[in-house]
mmCIF file of C-alpha atoms in Angstrom:
data_model
loop_
_atom_site.group_PDB
_atom_site.id
_atom_site.type_symbol
_atom_site.label_atom_id
_atom_site.label_comp_id
_atom_site.label_asym_id
_atom_site.label_seq_id
_atom_site.Cartn_x
_atom_site.Cartn_y
_atom_site.Cartn_z
ATOM 1 C CA MET J 257 140.449 -56.018 334.706
ATOM 2 C CA PRO J 258 139.975 -54.173 338.006
ATOM 3 C CA LEU J 259 138.568 -50.676 337.966
ATOM 4 C CA GLN J 260 140.989 -47.830 338.342
ATOM 5 C CA PHE J 261 140.030 -44.455 339.738
ATOM 6 C CA SER J 262 141.807 -41.208 339.088
ATOM 7 C CA HIS J 263 140.886 -37.952 340.741
ATOM 8 C CA ASP J 264 142.739 -34.734 341.429
ATOM 9 C CA ASP J 265 140.905 -33.733 344.616
ATOM 10 C CA PRO J 266 142.237 -35.030 347.923
ATOM 11 C CA ALA J 267 140.348 -37.958 349.404
ATOM 12 C CA THR J 268 137.977 -37.291 352.265
ATOM 13 C CA PRO J 269 136.469 -39.799 354.688
ATOM 14 C CA GLU J 270 133.147 -39.408 352.861
ATOM 15 C CA SER J 271 134.670 -40.004 349.431
ATOM 16 C CA ALA J 272 136.467 -43.090 350.765
ATOM 17 C CA VAL J 273 133.144 -44.499 352.026
ATOM 18 C CA GLN J 274 131.479 -43.748 348.678
ATOM 19 C CA ALA J 275 134.310 -45.378 346.742
ATOM 20 C CA ARG J 276 134.197 -48.470 348.950
ATOM 21 C CA GLN J 277 130.406 -48.738 348.538
ATOM 22 C CA LEU J 278 130.729 -48.364 344.770
ATOM 23 C CA MET J 279 133.284 -51.155 344.612
ATOM 24 C CA GLU J 280 131.127 -53.394 346.839
ATOM 25 C CA ASP J 281 128.060 -52.756 344.675
ATOM 26 C CA GLN J 282 130.024 -53.470 341.490
ATOM 27 C CA GLN J 283 131.262 -56.744 342.963
ATOM 28 C CA TRP J 284 127.752 -57.662 344.098
ATOM 29 C CA TYR J 285 126.480 -56.964 340.567
ATOM 30 C CA ALA J 286 129.217 -59.143 339.062
ATOM 31 C CA ASP J 287 128.471 -61.955 341.520
ATOM 32 C CA HIS J 288 124.734 -61.845 340.684
ATOM 33 C CA ALA J 289 124.891 -60.980 336.980
ATOM 34 C CA GLN J 290 123.226 -64.172 335.726
ATOM 35 C CA GLU J 291 120.376 -63.906 338.231
ATOM 36 C CA LEU J 292 119.893 -60.198 337.440
ATOM 37 C CA HIS J 293 119.908 -60.898 333.700
ATOM 38 C CA GLU J 294 117.204 -63.539 334.091
ATOM 39 C CA ARG J 295 115.104 -61.454 336.470
ATOM 40 C CA PHE J 296 115.377 -58.087 334.704
ATOM 41 C CA ALA J 297 115.899 -59.013 331.041
ATOM 42 C CA GLY J 298 115.424 -55.979 328.818
ATOM 43 C CA LEU J 299 115.728 -53.448 331.641
ATOM 44 C CA PHE J 300 118.569 -51.311 332.945
ATOM 45 C CA VAL J 301 119.767 -52.257 336.426
ATOM 46 C CA ALA J 302 121.491 -50.079 339.003
ATOM 47 C CA VAL J 303 122.667 -51.405 342.362
ATOM 48 C CA ALA J 304 122.741 -49.529 345.657
ATOM 49 C CA GLU J 305 123.814 -51.223 348.859
ATOM 50 C CA ARG J 306 123.407 -54.662 347.284
ATOM 51 C CA GLU J 307 119.846 -53.966 346.154
ATOM 52 C CA PRO J 308 118.969 -53.941 342.449
ATOM 53 C CA PHE J 309 116.790 -51.229 340.883
ATOM 54 C CA ALA J 310 115.468 -51.952 337.395
ATOM 55 C CA ALA J 311 113.814 -49.549 334.971
ATOM 56 C CA ALA J 312 113.215 -49.016 331.284
ATOM 57 C CA THR J 313 115.945 -46.357 331.094
ATOM 58 C CA ARG J 314 119.407 -46.061 332.571
ATOM 59 C CA GLU J 315 118.516 -42.692 334.083
ATOM 60 C CA ALA J 316 115.411 -44.049 335.828
ATOM 61 C CA ALA J 317 117.299 -47.004 337.335
ATOM 62 C CA TYR J 318 120.074 -44.680 338.512
ATOM 63 C CA THR J 319 117.551 -42.244 340.027
ATOM 64 C CA MET J 320 115.834 -45.017 341.959
ATOM 65 C CA ALA J 321 119.174 -46.294 343.260
ATOM 66 C CA LYS J 322 120.233 -42.792 344.351
ATOM 67 C CA GLN J 323 116.935 -42.259 346.186
ATOM 68 C CA HIS J 324 117.525 -45.493 348.091
ATOM 69 C CA LYS J 325 120.688 -44.181 349.727
#
């Protein structure tokens, strides 16, 4: 099932770029799920610009991915 986004604020060029990057990263994750599972078993993985960031907690993985951008 494809992701659906709903937001009340008008779209901006920046939000369109962010949404596109999010969708690309989600697709990259889906395309590499088996490899990521094998490589990072037991860890949380966040993806930013097609680069995986793994950590013991979801928050730590997310923080690392955000710092990458």
